mmCIF file of C-alpha atoms in Angstrom:
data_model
loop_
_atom_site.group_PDB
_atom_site.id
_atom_site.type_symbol
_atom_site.label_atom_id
_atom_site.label_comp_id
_atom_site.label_asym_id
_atom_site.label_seq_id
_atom_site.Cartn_x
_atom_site.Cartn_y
_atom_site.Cartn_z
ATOM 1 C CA UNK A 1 35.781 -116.066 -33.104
ATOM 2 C CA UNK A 2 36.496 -112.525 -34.722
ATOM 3 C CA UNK A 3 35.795 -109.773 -32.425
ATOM 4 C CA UNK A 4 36.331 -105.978 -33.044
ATOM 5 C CA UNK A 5 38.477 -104.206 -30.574
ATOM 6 C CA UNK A 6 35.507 -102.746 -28.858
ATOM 7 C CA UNK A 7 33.822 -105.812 -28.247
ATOM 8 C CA UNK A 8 36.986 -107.299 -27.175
ATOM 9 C CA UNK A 9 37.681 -104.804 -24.560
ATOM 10 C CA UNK A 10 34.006 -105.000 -23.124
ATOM 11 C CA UNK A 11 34.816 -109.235 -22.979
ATOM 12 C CA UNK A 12 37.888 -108.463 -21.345
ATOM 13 C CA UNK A 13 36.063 -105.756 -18.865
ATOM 14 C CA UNK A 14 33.661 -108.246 -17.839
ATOM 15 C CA UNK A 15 36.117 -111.221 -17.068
ATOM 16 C CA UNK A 16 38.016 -108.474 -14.901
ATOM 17 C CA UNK A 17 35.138 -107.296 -13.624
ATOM 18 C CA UNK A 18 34.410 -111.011 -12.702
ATOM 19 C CA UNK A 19 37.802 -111.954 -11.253
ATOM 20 C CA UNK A 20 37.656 -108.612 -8.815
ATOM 21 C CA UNK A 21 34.287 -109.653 -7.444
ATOM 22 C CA UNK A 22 35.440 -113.420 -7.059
ATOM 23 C CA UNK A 23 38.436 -111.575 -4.963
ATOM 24 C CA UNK A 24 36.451 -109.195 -2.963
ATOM 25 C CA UNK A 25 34.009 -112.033 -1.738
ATOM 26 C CA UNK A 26 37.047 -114.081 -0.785
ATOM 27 C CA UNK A 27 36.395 -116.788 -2.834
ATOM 28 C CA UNK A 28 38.304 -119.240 -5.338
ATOM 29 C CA UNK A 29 39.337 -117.817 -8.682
ATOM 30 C CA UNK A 30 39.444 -120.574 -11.275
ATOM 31 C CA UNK A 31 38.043 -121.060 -14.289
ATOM 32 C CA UNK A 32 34.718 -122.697 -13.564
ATOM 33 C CA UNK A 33 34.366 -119.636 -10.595
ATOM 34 C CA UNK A 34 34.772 -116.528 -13.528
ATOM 35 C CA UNK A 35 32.217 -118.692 -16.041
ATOM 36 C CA UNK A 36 30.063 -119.213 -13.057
ATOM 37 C CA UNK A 37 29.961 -115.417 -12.252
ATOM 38 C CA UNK A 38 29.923 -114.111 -16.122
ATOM 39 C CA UNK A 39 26.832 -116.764 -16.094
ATOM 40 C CA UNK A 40 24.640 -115.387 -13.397
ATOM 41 C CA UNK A 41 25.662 -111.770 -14.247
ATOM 42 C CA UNK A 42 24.415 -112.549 -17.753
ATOM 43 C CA UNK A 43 20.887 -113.581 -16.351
ATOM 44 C CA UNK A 44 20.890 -110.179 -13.678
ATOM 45 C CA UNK A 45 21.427 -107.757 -16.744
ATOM 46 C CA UNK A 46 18.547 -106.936 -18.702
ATOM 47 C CA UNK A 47 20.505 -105.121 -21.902
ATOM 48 C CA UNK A 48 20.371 -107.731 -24.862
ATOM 49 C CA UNK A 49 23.726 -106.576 -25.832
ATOM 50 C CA UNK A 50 25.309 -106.521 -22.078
ATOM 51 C CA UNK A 51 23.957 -110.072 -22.049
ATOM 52 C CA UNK A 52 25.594 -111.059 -25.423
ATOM 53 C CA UNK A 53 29.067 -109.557 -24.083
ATOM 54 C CA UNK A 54 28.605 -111.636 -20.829
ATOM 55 C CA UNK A 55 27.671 -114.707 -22.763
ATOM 56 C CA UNK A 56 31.001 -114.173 -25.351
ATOM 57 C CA UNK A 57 33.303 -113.488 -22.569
ATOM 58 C CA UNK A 58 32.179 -116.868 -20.198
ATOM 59 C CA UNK A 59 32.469 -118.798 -23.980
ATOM 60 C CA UNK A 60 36.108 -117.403 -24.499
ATOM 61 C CA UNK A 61 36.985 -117.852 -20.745
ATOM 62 C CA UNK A 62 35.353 -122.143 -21.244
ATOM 63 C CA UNK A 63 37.803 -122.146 -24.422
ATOM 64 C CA UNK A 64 34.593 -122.321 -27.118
ATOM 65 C CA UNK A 65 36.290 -120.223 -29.890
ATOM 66 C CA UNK A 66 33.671 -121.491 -32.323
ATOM 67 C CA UNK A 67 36.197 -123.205 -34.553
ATOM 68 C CA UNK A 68 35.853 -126.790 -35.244
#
């Protein structure tokens, strides 16, 4: 997966944005818990490309790096 440094730092604001909400709600942080909440923010936002930097950031946070 080859991502331009703006792209990147959007992916990484999300999966912080993710963990701090996971925090303030007082529940587990995990894996599964920060792909859960990139998921359902991906479905709340109606911007295609908010949506595509939701979906890249729960993919890199599961592990799919598209190689094979």
């Amino acid at each position: 997966m080859e991502l331009d440094e703006e792209r990147f730092g959007l992916i990484a604001s999300e999966i912080g944005a993710a963990v701090l909400e996971l925090v303030h709600h007082g529940q587990l942080v995990d894996r599964i818990a920060i792909v859960n909440a990139l998921e359902s923010k991906r479905r709340a936002v109606g911007n295609t490309l908010h949506k595509g930097v939701c979906r890249d950031a729960a993919a890199l946070v599961r592990g799919d790096t598209g190689r094979k």
